[in-house]
XYZ file of C-alpha atoms in Angstrom:
328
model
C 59.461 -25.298 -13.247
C 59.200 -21.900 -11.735
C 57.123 -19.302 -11.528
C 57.719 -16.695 -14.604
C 59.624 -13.811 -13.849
C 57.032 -10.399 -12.085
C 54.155 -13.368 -11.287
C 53.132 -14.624 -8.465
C 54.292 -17.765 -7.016
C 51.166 -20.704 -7.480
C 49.337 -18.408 -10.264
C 48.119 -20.087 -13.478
C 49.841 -18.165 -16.798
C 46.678 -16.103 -18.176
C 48.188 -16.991 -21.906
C 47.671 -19.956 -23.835
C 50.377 -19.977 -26.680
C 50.972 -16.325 -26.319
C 47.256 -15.570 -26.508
C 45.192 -13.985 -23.657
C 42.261 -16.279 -22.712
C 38.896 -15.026 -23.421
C 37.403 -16.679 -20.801
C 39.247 -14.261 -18.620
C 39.642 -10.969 -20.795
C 39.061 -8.015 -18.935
C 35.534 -7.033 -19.359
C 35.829 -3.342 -18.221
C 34.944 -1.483 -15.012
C 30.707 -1.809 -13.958
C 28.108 0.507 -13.860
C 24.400 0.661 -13.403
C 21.722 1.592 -16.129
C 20.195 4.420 -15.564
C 16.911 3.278 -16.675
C 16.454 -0.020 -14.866
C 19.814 0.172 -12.333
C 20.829 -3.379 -13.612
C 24.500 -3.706 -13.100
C 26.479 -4.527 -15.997
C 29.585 -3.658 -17.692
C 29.910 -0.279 -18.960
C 30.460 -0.897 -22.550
C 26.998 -2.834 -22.865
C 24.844 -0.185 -21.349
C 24.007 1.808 -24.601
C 22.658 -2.124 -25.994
C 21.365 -2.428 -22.797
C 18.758 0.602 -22.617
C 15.470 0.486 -24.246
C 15.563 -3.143 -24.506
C 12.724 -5.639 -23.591
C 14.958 -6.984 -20.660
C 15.602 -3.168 -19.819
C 11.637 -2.157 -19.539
C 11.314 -5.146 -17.546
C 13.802 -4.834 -14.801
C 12.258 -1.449 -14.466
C 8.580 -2.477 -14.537
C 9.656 -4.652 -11.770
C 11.888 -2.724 -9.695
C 8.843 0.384 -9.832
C 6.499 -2.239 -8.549
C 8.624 -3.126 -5.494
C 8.839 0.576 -4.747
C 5.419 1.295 -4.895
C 4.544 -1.986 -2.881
C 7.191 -0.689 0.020
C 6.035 3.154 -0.392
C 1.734 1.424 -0.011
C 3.326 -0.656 2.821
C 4.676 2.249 5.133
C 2.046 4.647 4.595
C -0.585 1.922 5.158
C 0.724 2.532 8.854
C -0.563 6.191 8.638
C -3.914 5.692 8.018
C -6.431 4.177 11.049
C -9.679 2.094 10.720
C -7.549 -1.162 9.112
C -5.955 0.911 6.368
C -9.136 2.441 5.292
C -8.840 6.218 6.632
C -5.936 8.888 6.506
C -6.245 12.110 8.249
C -3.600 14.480 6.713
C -2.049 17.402 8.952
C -0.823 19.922 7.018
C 1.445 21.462 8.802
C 4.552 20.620 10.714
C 5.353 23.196 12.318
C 2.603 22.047 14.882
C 4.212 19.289 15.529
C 6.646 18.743 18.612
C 8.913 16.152 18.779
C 11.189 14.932 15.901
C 8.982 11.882 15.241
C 5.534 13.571 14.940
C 6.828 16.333 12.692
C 8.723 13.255 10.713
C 5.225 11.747 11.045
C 3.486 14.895 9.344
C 6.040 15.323 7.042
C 5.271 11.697 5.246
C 1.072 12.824 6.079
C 2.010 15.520 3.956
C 3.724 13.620 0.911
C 1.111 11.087 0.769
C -1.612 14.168 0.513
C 0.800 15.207 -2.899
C 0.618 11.391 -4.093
C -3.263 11.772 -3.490
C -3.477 15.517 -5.097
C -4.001 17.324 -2.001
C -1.908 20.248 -1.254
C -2.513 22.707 1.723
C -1.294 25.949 2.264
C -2.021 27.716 5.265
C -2.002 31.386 6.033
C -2.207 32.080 2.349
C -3.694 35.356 2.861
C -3.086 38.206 5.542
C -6.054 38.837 8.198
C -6.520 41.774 6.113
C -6.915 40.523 3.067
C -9.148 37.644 4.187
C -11.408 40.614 6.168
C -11.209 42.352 2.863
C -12.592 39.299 0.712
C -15.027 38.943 3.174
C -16.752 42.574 3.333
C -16.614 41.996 -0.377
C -18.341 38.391 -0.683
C -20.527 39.822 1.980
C -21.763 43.142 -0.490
C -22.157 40.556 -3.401
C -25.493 39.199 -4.679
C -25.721 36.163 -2.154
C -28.175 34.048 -3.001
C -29.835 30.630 -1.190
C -28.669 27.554 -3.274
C -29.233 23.405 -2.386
C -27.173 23.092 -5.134
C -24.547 19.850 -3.426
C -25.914 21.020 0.114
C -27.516 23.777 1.812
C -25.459 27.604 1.686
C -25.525 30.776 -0.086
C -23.181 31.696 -2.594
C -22.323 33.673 -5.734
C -19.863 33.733 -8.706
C -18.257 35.138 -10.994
C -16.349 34.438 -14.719
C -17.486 32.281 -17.234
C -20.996 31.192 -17.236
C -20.870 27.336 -17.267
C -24.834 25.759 -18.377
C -24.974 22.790 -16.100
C -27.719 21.153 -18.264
C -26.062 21.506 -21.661
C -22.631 20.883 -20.540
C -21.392 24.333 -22.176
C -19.061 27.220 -21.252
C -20.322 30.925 -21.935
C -18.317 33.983 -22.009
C -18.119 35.782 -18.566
C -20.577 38.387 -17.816
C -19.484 39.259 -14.821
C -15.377 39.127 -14.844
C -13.444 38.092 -11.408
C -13.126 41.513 -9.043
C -9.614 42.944 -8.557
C -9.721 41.497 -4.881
C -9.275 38.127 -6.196
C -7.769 38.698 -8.687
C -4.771 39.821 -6.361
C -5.231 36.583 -4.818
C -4.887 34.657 -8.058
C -1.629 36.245 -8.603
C 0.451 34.213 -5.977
C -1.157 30.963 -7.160
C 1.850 30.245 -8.867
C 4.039 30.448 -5.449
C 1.970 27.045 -4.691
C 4.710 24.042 -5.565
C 1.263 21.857 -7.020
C 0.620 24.642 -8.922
C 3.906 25.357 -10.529
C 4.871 22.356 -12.152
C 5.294 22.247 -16.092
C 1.967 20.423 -16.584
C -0.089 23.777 -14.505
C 1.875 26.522 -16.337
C -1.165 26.917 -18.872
C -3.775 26.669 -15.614
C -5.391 30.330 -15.063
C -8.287 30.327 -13.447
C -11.186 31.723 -15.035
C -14.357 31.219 -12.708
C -14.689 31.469 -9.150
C -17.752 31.110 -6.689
C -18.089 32.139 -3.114
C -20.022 29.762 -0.480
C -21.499 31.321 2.415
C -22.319 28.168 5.127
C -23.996 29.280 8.149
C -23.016 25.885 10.123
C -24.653 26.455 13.254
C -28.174 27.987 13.107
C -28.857 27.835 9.056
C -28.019 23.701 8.670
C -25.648 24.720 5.963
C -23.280 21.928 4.743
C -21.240 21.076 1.309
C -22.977 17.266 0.167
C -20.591 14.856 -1.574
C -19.655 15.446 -4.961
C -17.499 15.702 -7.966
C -16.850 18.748 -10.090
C -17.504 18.480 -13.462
C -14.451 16.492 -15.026
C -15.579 17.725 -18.279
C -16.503 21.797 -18.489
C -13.433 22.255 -15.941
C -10.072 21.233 -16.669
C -7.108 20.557 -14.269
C -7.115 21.183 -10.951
C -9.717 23.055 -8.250
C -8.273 25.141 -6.172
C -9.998 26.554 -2.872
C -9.250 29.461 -0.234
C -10.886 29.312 3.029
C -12.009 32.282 5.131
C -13.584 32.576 8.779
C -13.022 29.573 9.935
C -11.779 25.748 9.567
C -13.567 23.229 8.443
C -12.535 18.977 7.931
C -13.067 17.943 4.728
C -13.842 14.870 3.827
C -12.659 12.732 0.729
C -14.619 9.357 -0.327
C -13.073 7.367 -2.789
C -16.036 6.519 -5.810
C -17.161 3.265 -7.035
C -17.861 1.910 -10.212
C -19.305 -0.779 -11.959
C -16.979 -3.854 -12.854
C -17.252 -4.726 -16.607
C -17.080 -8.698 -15.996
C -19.417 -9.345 -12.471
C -21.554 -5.881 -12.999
C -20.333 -5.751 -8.987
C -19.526 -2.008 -7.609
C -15.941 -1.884 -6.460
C -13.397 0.897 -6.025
C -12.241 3.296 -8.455
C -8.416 1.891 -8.960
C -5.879 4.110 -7.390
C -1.937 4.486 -8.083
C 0.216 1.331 -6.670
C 2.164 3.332 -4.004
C -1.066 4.199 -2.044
C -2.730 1.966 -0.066
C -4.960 -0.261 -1.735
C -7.752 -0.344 1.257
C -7.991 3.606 0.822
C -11.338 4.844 1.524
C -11.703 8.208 3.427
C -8.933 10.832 3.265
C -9.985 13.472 6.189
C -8.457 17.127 5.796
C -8.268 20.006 7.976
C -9.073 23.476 6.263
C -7.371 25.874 8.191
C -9.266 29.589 8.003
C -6.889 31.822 5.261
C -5.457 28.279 3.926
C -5.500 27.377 0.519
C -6.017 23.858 -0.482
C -5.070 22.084 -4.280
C -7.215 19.562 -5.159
C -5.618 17.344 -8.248
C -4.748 13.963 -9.392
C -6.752 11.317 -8.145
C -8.640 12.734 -5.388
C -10.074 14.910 -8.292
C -10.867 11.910 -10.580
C -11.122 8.949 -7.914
C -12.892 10.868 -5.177
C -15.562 12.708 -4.307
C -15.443 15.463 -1.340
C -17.616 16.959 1.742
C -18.003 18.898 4.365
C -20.448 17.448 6.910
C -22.384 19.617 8.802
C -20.747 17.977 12.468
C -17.124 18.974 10.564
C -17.445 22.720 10.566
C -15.340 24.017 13.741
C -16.848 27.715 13.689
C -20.211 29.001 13.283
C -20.118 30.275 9.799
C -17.124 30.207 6.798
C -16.243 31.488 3.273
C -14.797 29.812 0.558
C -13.656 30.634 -3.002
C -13.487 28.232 -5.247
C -10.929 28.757 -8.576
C -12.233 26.695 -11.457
C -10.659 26.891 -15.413
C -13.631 26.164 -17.798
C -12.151 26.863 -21.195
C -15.217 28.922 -23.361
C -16.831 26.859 -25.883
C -19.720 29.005 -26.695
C -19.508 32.808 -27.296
C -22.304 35.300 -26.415
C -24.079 35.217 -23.249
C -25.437 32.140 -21.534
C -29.868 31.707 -21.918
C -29.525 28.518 -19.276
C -32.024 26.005 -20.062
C -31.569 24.011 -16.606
C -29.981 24.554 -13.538
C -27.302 27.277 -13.296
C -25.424 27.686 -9.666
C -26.395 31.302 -8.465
């Protein structure tokens, strides 16, 4: 018999009695979930999210990113995975694959926390901050490494863990400074809108003839909150980041601090270079997985300045009567 009249010759009728099959009903056009980016047909996507088989898929589908993201910044980093030295600018950089080089140096420093800014200040406001720090009450401190310093905002008591109201409030010339913070990308994200910086210290290192040098440590992760933020005046510096250790519950064996999947997992030793009148963001895990340095072989002039920004939310009112150690 022939074919039916408008089908093709050697096609099978779709209809069985009149009926459409529903082994071959159209399903309607596909899409992806936006969740999990499983394709599937449109009309089952609304089922689809927030299901068990939707958290999976993306569970899994996160995992390979961060697996390829570890894998091609792994080659970045020298010493078998184990060291990264971050350049922070780009515009150093001469040919298209050293700047594209740089460029992925710089967006593994975000991952980490680290965010550089250089030429934050003018050479005349950075002579001005200096002639300032320089008229301050400098005073010799071993406190984390040789240097003299002095501060100013709240008063934190290092031995009771408390924060005291400031007695002597942050001078107009950084407070100028402070003002732009907000032009810095790390610090303008929703969860830094709140972050205003309420203590500051200056370090004096004399590199060359006084032995000055910053010895590795953490800020407190309890009296200051969110991130520390750093300007540095005079000259450069390389800091250096060492990721902690801890104790493992089961074996009692010291092993690394865990760090997010998309970084490489052999991580040690993240190396930056503090450019004089840069301004460097210290967050996310390199505040809370790291401590930091500056060696006494890494300072690259013969003496430098920096102001460190702190937030230490007041828990005591009146003025602080320290009972132990106290910074300046």
């Amino acid at each position: 018999m022939g074919a039916a009249a408008g089908q093709a010759p050697g096609s099978r009728s779709r209809r069985r009695g009149g009926v459409e099959s529903a082994s071959t009903r159209s399903v309607g056009a596909l899409t992806r979930c936006p969740a999990c980016a499983t394709s599937m047909p449109a009309k089952m996507v609304d089922d689809h999210l927030g299901s068990q088989v939707c958290e999976s898929q993306r569970k899994w589908r996160a995992q390979q990113h961060s697996r390829t993201q570890a894998a091609a910044w792994t080659a970045l980093c020298v010493d078998n995975g184990r060291t990264l030295h971050l350049n922070a600018s780009i515009a150093d950089q001469q040919d298209e694959q050293a700047r594209a080089d740089a460029a992925a140096r710089i967006a593994m420093g975000a991952a980490l926390g680290v965010s550089v800014v250089d030429e934050f200040v003018t050479e005349h406001e950075e002579a001005t901050i200096l002639e300032y720090v320089r008229s301050s009450d400098l005073r010799e401190s071993s406190f984390n490494g040789r240097h003299m310093g002095c501060k100013w905002g709240v008063d934190c008591d290092l031995y009771t863990r408390k924060t005291y109201e400031a007695t002597r409030e942050l001078p107009e010339v950084l407070q100028n400074i402070m003002a732009r913070f907000k032009s810095v990308a790390a610090l303008a994200t929703p969860a830094r809108t709140d972050w205003t910086p309420n203590e500051a210290n200056a370090i004096w290192y004399d590199a060359r003839h006084g032995g000055h040098f910053l010895g590795a440590h953490v800020d407190d992760r309890f009296m200051s909150k969110g991130p520390i933020v750093n300007l540095s005046l005079g000259g450069d510096c390389v800091m250096t980041y060492e990721r902690e250790r801890e104790q493992d519950a089961t074996t009692g064996r010291l092993q690394l601090k865990s760090i997010p999947p998309e970084l490489p997992a052999a991580l040690q030793t993240v190396r930056v270079h503090l450019r004089r009148r840069s301004l460097q963001v210290m967050d996310k895990v390199v505040r809370y997985r790291f401590t930091h340095e500056i060696r006494a072989e890494d300072f690259l002039s013969d003496a430098r300045c920096s102001i460190t920004f702190r937030h230490s939310p007041v828990t005591e009112h009146g003025e602080m009567r320290p009972r132990g150690p106290t910074l300046y």
